[in-house]
PDB file of C-alpha atoms in Angstrom:
ATOM      1  CA  UNK A   1      -0.947 -41.428  56.569  1.00 49.00           C
ATOM      2  CA  UNK A   2      -4.055 -43.568  56.093  1.00 65.00           C
ATOM      3  CA  UNK A   3      -4.318 -46.634  58.327  1.00 73.00           C
ATOM      4  CA  UNK A   4      -4.167 -49.889  56.296  1.00 79.00           C
ATOM      5  CA  UNK A   5      -7.200 -52.180  56.522  1.00 76.00           C
ATOM      6  CA  UNK A   6      -5.163 -54.985  58.120  1.00 80.00           C
ATOM      7  CA  UNK A   7      -4.241 -52.678  61.004  1.00 82.00           C
ATOM      8  CA  UNK A   8      -7.618 -50.977  61.235  1.00 79.00           C
ATOM      9  CA  UNK A   9      -9.507 -54.271  61.655  1.00 81.00           C
ATOM     10  CA  UNK A  10      -7.455 -54.895  64.772  1.00 83.00           C
ATOM     11  CA  UNK A  11      -8.662 -51.617  66.284  1.00 87.00           C
ATOM     12  CA  UNK A  12     -12.357 -51.866  65.382  1.00 88.00           C
ATOM     13  CA  UNK A  13     -14.633 -54.695  64.216  1.00 88.00           C
ATOM     14  CA  UNK A  14     -13.657 -56.027  60.788  1.00 88.00           C
ATOM     15  CA  UNK A  15     -16.975 -55.095  59.149  1.00 90.00           C
ATOM     16  CA  UNK A  16     -16.660 -51.492  60.357  1.00 88.00           C
ATOM     17  CA  UNK A  17     -13.038 -51.368  59.225  1.00 86.00           C
ATOM     18  CA  UNK A  18     -14.042 -52.583  55.768  1.00 89.00           C
ATOM     19  CA  UNK A  19     -16.863 -50.035  55.582  1.00 89.00           C
ATOM     20  CA  UNK A  20     -14.445 -47.257  56.577  1.00 82.00           C
ATOM     21  CA  UNK A  21     -11.932 -48.288  53.901  1.00 83.00           C
ATOM     22  CA  UNK A  22     -14.708 -48.451  51.291  1.00 86.00           C
ATOM     23  CA  UNK A  23     -15.761 -44.904  52.243  1.00 84.00           C
ATOM     24  CA  UNK A  24     -12.137 -43.792  52.061  1.00 83.00           C
ATOM     25  CA  UNK A  25     -11.762 -45.278  48.584  1.00 84.00           C
ATOM     26  CA  UNK A  26     -14.886 -43.444  47.448  1.00 87.00           C
ATOM     27  CA  UNK A  27     -13.704 -40.097  48.828  1.00 82.00           C
ATOM     28  CA  UNK A  28     -10.265 -40.515  47.255  1.00 82.00           C
ATOM     29  CA  UNK A  29     -11.897 -40.303  43.828  1.00 84.00           C
ATOM     30  CA  UNK A  30     -12.402 -36.601  44.542  1.00 79.00           C
ATOM     31  CA  UNK A  31      -9.361 -34.704  43.327  1.00 79.00           C
ATOM     32  CA  UNK A  32      -7.286 -33.107  46.131  1.00 81.00           C
ATOM     33  CA  UNK A  33      -9.700 -34.370  48.780  1.00 80.00           C
ATOM     34  CA  UNK A  34      -6.840 -35.237  51.139  1.00 81.00           C
ATOM     35  CA  UNK A  35      -5.886 -31.556  51.368  1.00 83.00           C
ATOM     36  CA  UNK A  36      -9.397 -30.446  52.366  1.00 80.00           C
ATOM     37  CA  UNK A  37     -10.740 -30.029  55.878  1.00 86.00           C
ATOM     38  CA  UNK A  38     -14.024 -31.802  56.564  1.00 85.00           C
ATOM     39  CA  UNK A  39     -15.944 -28.529  56.942  1.00 88.00           C
ATOM     40  CA  UNK A  40     -14.522 -27.265  53.647  1.00 83.00           C
ATOM     41  CA  UNK A  41     -15.583 -30.444  51.879  1.00 81.00           C
ATOM     42  CA  UNK A  42     -19.042 -30.256  53.438  1.00 85.00           C
ATOM     43  CA  UNK A  43     -19.506 -26.627  52.356  1.00 84.00           C
ATOM     44  CA  UNK A  44     -18.390 -27.468  48.820  1.00 80.00           C
ATOM     45  CA  UNK A  45     -20.688 -30.474  48.483  1.00 78.00           C
ATOM     46  CA  UNK A  46     -23.608 -28.455  49.852  1.00 85.00           C
ATOM     47  CA  UNK A  47     -23.029 -25.686  47.295  1.00 82.00           C
ATOM     48  CA  UNK A  48     -22.687 -27.968  44.268  1.00 79.00           C
ATOM     49  CA  UNK A  49     -25.508 -27.567  41.742  1.00 81.00           C
ATOM     50  CA  UNK A  50     -27.130 -30.475  39.929  1.00 80.00           C
ATOM     51  CA  UNK A  51     -28.563 -30.707  36.405  1.00 81.00           C
ATOM     52  CA  UNK A  52     -32.109 -30.906  37.747  1.00 83.00           C
ATOM     53  CA  UNK A  53     -34.632 -29.847  35.119  1.00 87.00           C
ATOM     54  CA  UNK A  54     -32.159 -30.376  32.244  1.00 83.00           C
ATOM     55  CA  UNK A  55     -33.597 -33.656  31.001  1.00 88.00           C
ATOM     56  CA  UNK A  56     -31.760 -33.649  27.674  1.00 86.00           C
ATOM     57  CA  UNK A  57     -28.413 -33.319  29.448  1.00 86.00           C
ATOM     58  CA  UNK A  58     -29.196 -35.843  32.185  1.00 87.00           C
ATOM     59  CA  UNK A  59     -30.358 -38.301  29.543  1.00 89.00           C
ATOM     60  CA  UNK A  60     -27.175 -38.149  27.429  1.00 87.00           C
ATOM     61  CA  UNK A  61     -25.708 -41.549  26.625  1.00 90.00           C
ATOM     62  CA  UNK A  62     -22.364 -40.104  25.430  1.00 86.00           C
ATOM     63  CA  UNK A  63     -20.389 -36.988  26.295  1.00 83.00           C
ATOM     64  CA  UNK A  64     -20.802 -35.406  22.843  1.00 84.00           C
ATOM     65  CA  UNK A  65     -23.751 -36.627  20.737  1.00 87.00           C
ATOM     66  CA  UNK A  66     -23.086 -37.331  17.050  1.00 88.00           C
ATOM     67  CA  UNK A  67     -25.436 -34.522  16.013  1.00 87.00           C
ATOM     68  CA  UNK A  68     -23.462 -32.003  18.068  1.00 85.00           C
ATOM     69  CA  UNK A  69     -20.158 -33.255  16.705  1.00 82.00           C
ATOM     70  CA  UNK A  70     -21.453 -32.929  13.141  1.00 82.00           C
ATOM     71  CA  UNK A  71     -22.726 -29.402  13.750  1.00 80.00           C
ATOM     72  CA  UNK A  72     -19.457 -28.238  15.291  1.00 75.00           C
ATOM     73  CA  UNK A  73     -17.356 -29.919  12.602  1.00 73.00           C
ATOM     74  CA  UNK A  74     -19.188 -27.978   9.894  1.00 72.00           C
ATOM     75  CA  UNK A  75     -18.134 -24.652  11.426  1.00 68.00           C
ATOM     76  CA  UNK A  76     -14.409 -25.258  11.959  1.00 67.00           C
ATOM     77  CA  UNK A  77     -11.555 -25.864   9.569  1.00 65.00           C
ATOM     78  CA  UNK A  78     -10.470 -29.479   9.269  1.00 70.00           C
ATOM     79  CA  UNK A  79      -7.171 -30.916   8.138  1.00 75.00           C
ATOM     80  CA  UNK A  80      -4.780 -33.828   8.326  1.00 77.00           C
ATOM     81  CA  UNK A  81      -3.869 -33.511  12.006  1.00 78.00           C
ATOM     82  CA  UNK A  82      -5.053 -35.717  14.854  1.00 79.00           C
ATOM     83  CA  UNK A  83      -8.833 -36.224  14.694  1.00 76.00           C
ATOM     84  CA  UNK A  84      -9.007 -34.105  11.548  1.00 76.00           C
ATOM     85  CA  UNK A  85      -7.576 -30.968  13.142  1.00 75.00           C
ATOM     86  CA  UNK A  86      -5.942 -28.261  11.056  1.00 75.00           C
ATOM     87  CA  UNK A  87      -2.140 -28.219  10.998  1.00 80.00           C
ATOM     88  CA  UNK A  88       0.208 -25.663   9.469  1.00 80.00           C
ATOM     89  CA  UNK A  89       0.853 -27.978   6.540  1.00 81.00           C
ATOM     90  CA  UNK A  90      -2.842 -27.850   5.600  1.00 79.00           C
ATOM     91  CA  UNK A  91      -2.621 -24.088   5.064  1.00 77.00           C
ATOM     92  CA  UNK A  92       0.925 -23.403   3.844  1.00 80.00           C
ATOM     93  CA  UNK A  93       2.205 -26.907   3.212  1.00 82.00           C
ATOM     94  CA  UNK A  94       2.778 -26.607  -0.552  1.00 82.00           C
ATOM     95  CA  UNK A  95       5.787 -24.379   0.132  1.00 81.00           C
ATOM     96  CA  UNK A  96       7.377 -27.153   2.182  1.00 84.00           C
ATOM     97  CA  UNK A  97       6.279 -30.034  -0.046  1.00 86.00           C
ATOM     98  CA  UNK A  98       3.791 -31.316   2.540  1.00 85.00           C
ATOM     99  CA  UNK A  99       1.743 -34.134   0.964  1.00 83.00           C
ATOM    100  CA  UNK A 100       3.287 -33.305  -2.426  1.00 89.00           C
ATOM    101  CA  UNK A 101       7.025 -34.049  -2.603  1.00 91.00           C
ATOM    102  CA  UNK A 102       6.875 -37.607  -1.253  1.00 91.00           C
ATOM    103  CA  UNK A 103       3.891 -38.392  -3.472  1.00 93.00           C
ATOM    104  CA  UNK A 104       5.595 -37.042  -6.601  1.00 94.00           C
ATOM    105  CA  UNK A 105       8.783 -38.964  -5.814  1.00 95.00           C
ATOM    106  CA  UNK A 106       6.776 -42.140  -5.331  1.00 96.00           C
ATOM    107  CA  UNK A 107       4.845 -41.480  -8.545  1.00 95.00           C
ATOM    108  CA  UNK A 108       8.061 -41.296 -10.575  1.00 95.00           C
ATOM    109  CA  UNK A 109       9.351 -44.470  -8.935  1.00 96.00           C
ATOM    110  CA  UNK A 110       6.098 -46.331  -9.676  1.00 95.00           C
ATOM    111  CA  UNK A 111       5.986 -45.184 -13.316  1.00 93.00           C
ATOM    112  CA  UNK A 112       9.562 -46.383 -13.766  1.00 94.00           C
ATOM    113  CA  UNK A 113       8.385 -49.910 -12.948  1.00 95.00           C
ATOM    114  CA  UNK A 114       5.930 -49.809 -15.867  1.00 95.00           C
ATOM    115  CA  UNK A 115       6.535 -50.153 -19.607  1.00 94.00           C
ATOM    116  CA  UNK A 116       5.099 -46.902 -20.961  1.00 93.00           C
ATOM    117  CA  UNK A 117       7.074 -46.508 -24.198  1.00 93.00           C
ATOM    118  CA  UNK A 118       3.976 -46.593 -26.433  1.00 93.00           C
ATOM    119  CA  UNK A 119       2.194 -43.948 -24.380  1.00 94.00           C
ATOM    120  CA  UNK A 120       5.302 -41.764 -24.337  1.00 94.00           C
ATOM    121  CA  UNK A 121       5.508 -42.002 -28.134  1.00 95.00           C
ATOM    122  CA  UNK A 122       1.884 -40.907 -28.449  1.00 95.00           C
ATOM    123  CA  UNK A 123       2.531 -37.899 -26.193  1.00 95.00           C
ATOM    124  CA  UNK A 124       5.599 -36.981 -28.253  1.00 96.00           C
ATOM    125  CA  UNK A 125       3.503 -37.035 -31.436  1.00 95.00           C
ATOM    126  CA  UNK A 126       0.936 -34.837 -29.687  1.00 95.00           C
ATOM    127  CA  UNK A 127       3.688 -32.343 -28.802  1.00 95.00           C
ATOM    128  CA  UNK A 128       5.029 -32.383 -32.367  1.00 94.00           C
ATOM    129  CA  UNK A 129       1.523 -31.832 -33.720  1.00 94.00           C
ATOM    130  CA  UNK A 130       0.982 -28.868 -31.389  1.00 93.00           C
ATOM    131  CA  UNK A 131       4.361 -27.453 -32.486  1.00 93.00           C
ATOM    132  CA  UNK A 132       3.223 -27.686 -36.135  1.00 92.00           C
ATOM    133  CA  UNK A 133       6.048 -30.108 -36.977  1.00 93.00           C
ATOM    134  CA  UNK A 134       3.569 -32.013 -39.175  1.00 93.00           C
ATOM    135  CA  UNK A 135       2.006 -28.932 -40.795  1.00 90.00           C
ATOM    136  CA  UNK A 136      -0.156 -26.044 -39.649  1.00 85.00           C
ATOM    137  CA  UNK A 137      -3.289 -26.670 -41.706  1.00 87.00           C
ATOM    138  CA  UNK A 138      -3.386 -30.203 -43.050  1.00 92.00           C
ATOM    139  CA  UNK A 139      -1.630 -32.505 -40.596  1.00 93.00           C
ATOM    140  CA  UNK A 140       0.512 -35.351 -41.918  1.00 94.00           C
ATOM    141  CA  UNK A 141       1.923 -37.676 -39.272  1.00 94.00           C
ATOM    142  CA  UNK A 142       4.754 -39.791 -40.754  1.00 93.00           C
ATOM    143  CA  UNK A 143       4.435 -43.539 -41.235  1.00 94.00           C
ATOM    144  CA  UNK A 144       5.827 -45.407 -38.239  1.00 92.00           C
ATOM    145  CA  UNK A 145       4.592 -42.828 -35.740  1.00 93.00           C
ATOM    146  CA  UNK A 146       1.472 -43.427 -33.572  1.00 93.00           C
ATOM    147  CA  UNK A 147      -1.610 -42.202 -35.430  1.00 92.00           C
ATOM    148  CA  UNK A 148       0.254 -41.851 -38.727  1.00 93.00           C
ATOM    149  CA  UNK A 149      -1.761 -40.496 -41.661  1.00 93.00           C
ATOM    150  CA  UNK A 150      -3.104 -37.244 -43.073  1.00 94.00           C
ATOM    151  CA  UNK A 151      -5.756 -35.222 -41.265  1.00 94.00           C
ATOM    152  CA  UNK A 152      -7.851 -32.298 -42.450  1.00 93.00           C
ATOM    153  CA  UNK A 153      -6.857 -30.177 -39.453  1.00 93.00           C
ATOM    154  CA  UNK A 154      -5.210 -30.284 -36.046  1.00 93.00           C
ATOM    155  CA  UNK A 155      -8.488 -30.984 -34.215  1.00 93.00           C
ATOM    156  CA  UNK A 156      -9.100 -34.180 -36.191  1.00 94.00           C
ATOM    157  CA  UNK A 157      -5.488 -35.258 -35.650  1.00 94.00           C
ATOM    158  CA  UNK A 158      -5.670 -34.664 -31.896  1.00 94.00           C
ATOM    159  CA  UNK A 159      -8.997 -36.440 -31.615  1.00 94.00           C
ATOM    160  CA  UNK A 160      -7.397 -39.583 -33.057  1.00 94.00           C
ATOM    161  CA  UNK A 161      -4.283 -39.233 -30.877  1.00 95.00           C
ATOM    162  CA  UNK A 162      -6.407 -38.811 -27.723  1.00 96.00           C
ATOM    163  CA  UNK A 163      -8.320 -41.973 -28.622  1.00 96.00           C
ATOM    164  CA  UNK A 164      -5.024 -43.825 -29.052  1.00 95.00           C
ATOM    165  CA  UNK A 165      -3.741 -42.525 -25.707  1.00 95.00           C
ATOM    166  CA  UNK A 166      -6.959 -43.492 -23.902  1.00 96.00           C
ATOM    167  CA  UNK A 167      -6.773 -47.014 -25.322  1.00 96.00           C
ATOM    168  CA  UNK A 168      -3.116 -47.328 -24.300  1.00 95.00           C
ATOM    169  CA  UNK A 169      -3.878 -46.055 -20.771  1.00 94.00           C
ATOM    170  CA  UNK A 170      -6.668 -48.641 -20.433  1.00 95.00           C
ATOM    171  CA  UNK A 171      -4.176 -51.350 -21.355  1.00 95.00           C
ATOM    172  CA  UNK A 172      -1.698 -50.054 -18.768  1.00 95.00           C
ATOM    173  CA  UNK A 173      -4.419 -49.999 -16.099  1.00 95.00           C
ATOM    174  CA  UNK A 174      -5.318 -53.632 -16.705  1.00 95.00           C
ATOM    175  CA  UNK A 175      -1.648 -54.665 -16.967  1.00 96.00           C
ATOM    176  CA  UNK A 176      -0.507 -52.812 -13.826  1.00 96.00           C
ATOM    177  CA  UNK A 177      -3.443 -52.774 -11.352  1.00 96.00           C
ATOM    178  CA  UNK A 178      -1.268 -52.342  -8.245  1.00 96.00           C
ATOM    179  CA  UNK A 179       0.719 -49.479  -9.740  1.00 96.00           C
ATOM    180  CA  UNK A 180      -2.488 -47.849 -10.977  1.00 96.00           C
ATOM    181  CA  UNK A 181      -3.984 -47.867  -7.505  1.00 96.00           C
ATOM    182  CA  UNK A 182      -0.825 -46.322  -6.038  1.00 96.00           C
ATOM    183  CA  UNK A 183      -0.622 -43.638  -8.741  1.00 96.00           C
ATOM    184  CA  UNK A 184      -4.279 -42.689  -8.276  1.00 95.00           C
ATOM    185  CA  UNK A 185      -3.751 -42.471  -4.520  1.00 95.00           C
ATOM    186  CA  UNK A 186      -0.727 -40.175  -4.991  1.00 95.00           C
ATOM    187  CA  UNK A 187      -2.458 -37.870  -7.452  1.00 94.00           C
ATOM    188  CA  UNK A 188      -5.595 -37.753  -5.308  1.00 93.00           C
ATOM    189  CA  UNK A 189      -3.536 -36.722  -2.277  1.00 90.00           C
ATOM    190  CA  UNK A 190      -1.691 -34.059  -4.272  1.00 91.00           C
ATOM    191  CA  UNK A 191      -4.903 -32.659  -5.773  1.00 91.00           C
ATOM    192  CA  UNK A 192      -6.708 -32.566  -2.427  1.00 86.00           C
ATOM    193  CA  UNK A 193      -3.699 -30.897  -0.797  1.00 85.00           C
ATOM    194  CA  UNK A 194      -3.488 -28.153  -3.423  1.00 86.00           C
ATOM    195  CA  UNK A 195      -7.255 -27.594  -3.425  1.00 84.00           C
ATOM    196  CA  UNK A 196      -7.600 -27.361   0.360  1.00 79.00           C
ATOM    197  CA  UNK A 197      -4.629 -25.032   0.715  1.00 80.00           C
ATOM    198  CA  UNK A 198      -5.912 -22.834  -2.084  1.00 78.00           C
ATOM    199  CA  UNK A 199      -9.271 -22.620  -0.309  1.00 74.00           C
ATOM    200  CA  UNK A 200      -7.527 -21.491   2.888  1.00 67.00           C
ATOM    201  CA  UNK A 201      -5.326 -18.955   1.109  1.00 67.00           C
ATOM    202  CA  UNK A 202      -8.294 -17.539  -0.799  1.00 64.00           C
ATOM    203  CA  UNK A 203     -10.113 -16.609   2.373  1.00 53.00           C
ATOM    204  CA  UNK A 204     -11.387 -19.677   4.167  1.00 50.00           C
ATOM    205  CA  UNK A 205     -12.416 -17.888   7.357  1.00 53.00           C
ATOM    206  CA  UNK A 206     -12.559 -21.193   9.222  1.00 53.00           C
ATOM    207  CA  UNK A 207      -8.760 -21.281   9.233  1.00 54.00           C
ATOM    208  CA  UNK A 208      -8.665 -17.926  11.028  1.00 59.00           C
ATOM    209  CA  UNK A 209      -6.274 -16.259   8.565  1.00 61.00           C
ATOM    210  CA  UNK A 210      -7.166 -13.083   6.676  1.00 67.00           C
ATOM    211  CA  UNK A 211      -4.579 -13.017   3.906  1.00 62.00           C
ATOM    212  CA  UNK A 212      -6.077  -9.880   2.390  1.00 68.00           C
ATOM    213  CA  UNK A 213      -5.191  -7.804   5.432  1.00 73.00           C
ATOM    214  CA  UNK A 214      -1.736  -9.116   6.281  1.00 69.00           C
ATOM    215  CA  UNK A 215       0.813  -6.305   6.598  1.00 72.00           C
ATOM    216  CA  UNK A 216       3.915  -6.620   4.448  1.00 70.00           C
ATOM    217  CA  UNK A 217       7.392  -6.022   5.895  1.00 68.00           C
ATOM    218  CA  UNK A 218       6.067  -5.808   9.461  1.00 69.00           C
ATOM    219  CA  UNK A 219       9.297  -5.811  11.465  1.00 67.00           C
ATOM    220  CA  UNK A 220       7.683  -6.422  14.838  1.00 71.00           C
ATOM    221  CA  UNK A 221       6.702  -9.963  13.863  1.00 75.00           C
ATOM    222  CA  UNK A 222      10.322 -11.020  13.317  1.00 76.00           C
ATOM    223  CA  UNK A 223      11.397 -10.911  17.004  1.00 79.00           C
ATOM    224  CA  UNK A 224       8.101 -12.552  17.911  1.00 84.00           C
ATOM    225  CA  UNK A 225       8.788 -15.327  15.405  1.00 86.00           C
ATOM    226  CA  UNK A 226      12.317 -15.858  16.719  1.00 86.00           C
ATOM    227  CA  UNK A 227      11.120 -15.923  20.325  1.00 88.00           C
ATOM    228  CA  UNK A 228       8.618 -18.630  19.378  1.00 92.00           C
ATOM    229  CA  UNK A 229      11.112 -20.994  17.722  1.00 93.00           C
ATOM    230  CA  UNK A 230      11.651 -23.036  20.899  1.00 92.00           C
ATOM    231  CA  UNK A 231       7.903 -23.618  21.157  1.00 94.00           C
ATOM    232  CA  UNK A 232       7.635 -24.415  17.436  1.00 94.00           C
ATOM    233  CA  UNK A 233      10.336 -27.042  17.900  1.00 93.00           C
ATOM    234  CA  UNK A 234       8.008 -28.917  20.255  1.00 94.00           C
ATOM    235  CA  UNK A 235       5.271 -29.120  17.611  1.00 93.00           C
ATOM    236  CA  UNK A 236       6.676 -32.268  16.037  1.00 91.00           C
ATOM    237  CA  UNK A 237       3.510 -33.815  14.581  1.00 88.00           C
ATOM    238  CA  UNK A 238       3.581 -34.298  10.810  1.00 85.00           C
ATOM    239  CA  UNK A 239       2.577 -31.076   9.088  1.00 84.00           C
ATOM    240  CA  UNK A 240       2.988 -28.950  12.190  1.00 89.00           C
ATOM    241  CA  UNK A 241       5.376 -26.023  12.787  1.00 90.00           C
ATOM    242  CA  UNK A 242       8.610 -27.990  13.276  1.00 92.00           C
ATOM    243  CA  UNK A 243       7.971 -30.089  10.182  1.00 90.00           C
ATOM    244  CA  UNK A 244       7.145 -27.026   8.082  1.00 89.00           C
ATOM    245  CA  UNK A 245       9.962 -24.744   9.259  1.00 92.00           C
ATOM    246  CA  UNK A 246      12.585 -27.472   8.905  1.00 91.00           C
ATOM    247  CA  UNK A 247      11.452 -28.070   5.317  1.00 90.00           C
ATOM    248  CA  UNK A 248      11.480 -24.404   4.234  1.00 89.00           C
ATOM    249  CA  UNK A 249      14.626 -23.307   6.111  1.00 89.00           C
ATOM    250  CA  UNK A 250      17.522 -22.760   3.716  1.00 88.00           C
ATOM    251  CA  UNK A 251      20.234 -24.739   5.478  1.00 87.00           C
ATOM    252  CA  UNK A 252      22.838 -23.647   2.912  1.00 87.00           C
ATOM    253  CA  UNK A 253      23.187 -20.382   4.851  1.00 86.00           C
ATOM    254  CA  UNK A 254      23.629 -19.434   8.512  1.00 85.00           C
ATOM    255  CA  UNK A 255      20.117 -18.043   8.903  1.00 85.00           C
ATOM    256  CA  UNK A 256      18.415 -21.271   7.879  1.00 87.00           C
ATOM    257  CA  UNK A 257      20.731 -23.369  10.015  1.00 87.00           C
ATOM    258  CA  UNK A 258      20.113 -21.072  12.997  1.00 88.00           C
ATOM    259  CA  UNK A 259      16.358 -21.653  12.668  1.00 89.00           C
ATOM    260  CA  UNK A 260      16.784 -25.429  12.651  1.00 92.00           C
ATOM    261  CA  UNK A 261      19.231 -25.188  15.586  1.00 91.00           C
ATOM    262  CA  UNK A 262      16.681 -23.184  17.609  1.00 89.00           C
ATOM    263  CA  UNK A 263      13.986 -25.777  16.911  1.00 91.00           C
ATOM    264  CA  UNK A 264      16.303 -28.516  18.153  1.00 92.00           C
ATOM    265  CA  UNK A 265      17.322 -26.427  21.163  1.00 88.00           C
ATOM    266  CA  UNK A 266      13.672 -26.090  22.149  1.00 89.00           C
ATOM    267  CA  UNK A 267      13.284 -29.871  22.247  1.00 91.00           C
ATOM    268  CA  UNK A 268      16.563 -30.265  24.149  1.00 88.00           C
ATOM    269  CA  UNK A 269      15.476 -27.749  26.801  1.00 86.00           C
ATOM    270  CA  UNK A 270      12.162 -29.553  27.210  1.00 88.00           C
ATOM    271  CA  UNK A 271      13.955 -32.885  27.565  1.00 85.00           C
ATOM    272  CA  UNK A 272      16.432 -31.577  30.133  1.00 81.00           C
ATOM    273  CA  UNK A 273      13.757 -29.798  32.178  1.00 81.00           C
ATOM    274  CA  UNK A 274      11.550 -32.893  32.243  1.00 79.00           C
ATOM    275  CA  UNK A 275      14.444 -35.060  33.397  1.00 72.00           C
ATOM    276  CA  UNK A 276      15.350 -32.626  36.190  1.00 72.00           C
ATOM    277  CA  UNK A 277      18.625 -31.462  34.653  1.00 63.00           C
ATOM    278  CA  UNK A 278      19.128 -27.743  35.146  1.00 62.00           C
ATOM    279  CA  UNK A 279      19.723 -25.517  32.130  1.00 71.00           C
ATOM    280  CA  UNK A 280      21.309 -22.116  31.789  1.00 70.00           C
ATOM    281  CA  UNK A 281      20.706 -20.979  28.230  1.00 68.00           C
ATOM    282  CA  UNK A 282      20.029 -17.290  28.814  1.00 72.00           C
ATOM    283  CA  UNK A 283      22.598 -14.914  27.297  1.00 68.00           C
ATOM    284  CA  UNK A 284      24.284 -12.861  30.090  1.00 70.00           C
ATOM    285  CA  UNK A 285      23.429  -9.153  30.077  1.00 74.00           C
ATOM    286  CA  UNK A 286      27.157  -8.290  29.897  1.00 70.00           C
TER     287      UNK A 286
END
């Protein structure tokens, strides 16, 4: 046990005691120094190499320069995880609704707060025109419908209907600025999600997955997958393994529920182990 300064200054002059404690505090910054013998520490310090002659390294003002970070970032896959890291949802997330389902649900809710009857009527007339309900050569849209009148052909009719729709959309944008911003944000997220996942599936080597050479019906991967469920359960960040597997597991049958139960069991085991509670979850050999 180290001698406290208040006791040490009674054994030796106070200035020497303070100097000794200062030296002790400095040495204690070295990890595991208290378990080293003095000769071991001396040999280690003597053998340590410096960065002499490496001026660019010695002169660094930050651990990773911006130029290095930019260069490395351009060679690795990026995603929506912490610090832009790739998570499972960035590669296979569409199957689980990652960055899609919540956005679509919110989109419907936002649209329901807007009066869009006129725009809906225009779209219905467009559908009727495409279905040749108003003729297949000359197009006659009935009076009372958006864009009513007679047109030489379907292209002329659609050109007028598109102009009507664009004008109506502009009115909606100015009338509902907050909703417009939210809708654009949702659609942008959905589009970026689909595009990035498609890039990964189509051979983005940065993600480290070669879809073209995956073996179908490979039975050996099933036990490996099952054995990994406890670990997957610990990956609880949004878009990671637990999030993805919970979303795609079919909990209407025993298999899907067993997967979710294993994920939860993995977190329970981690919790119990960390709190010092013993666990005995291995199935007996008999």
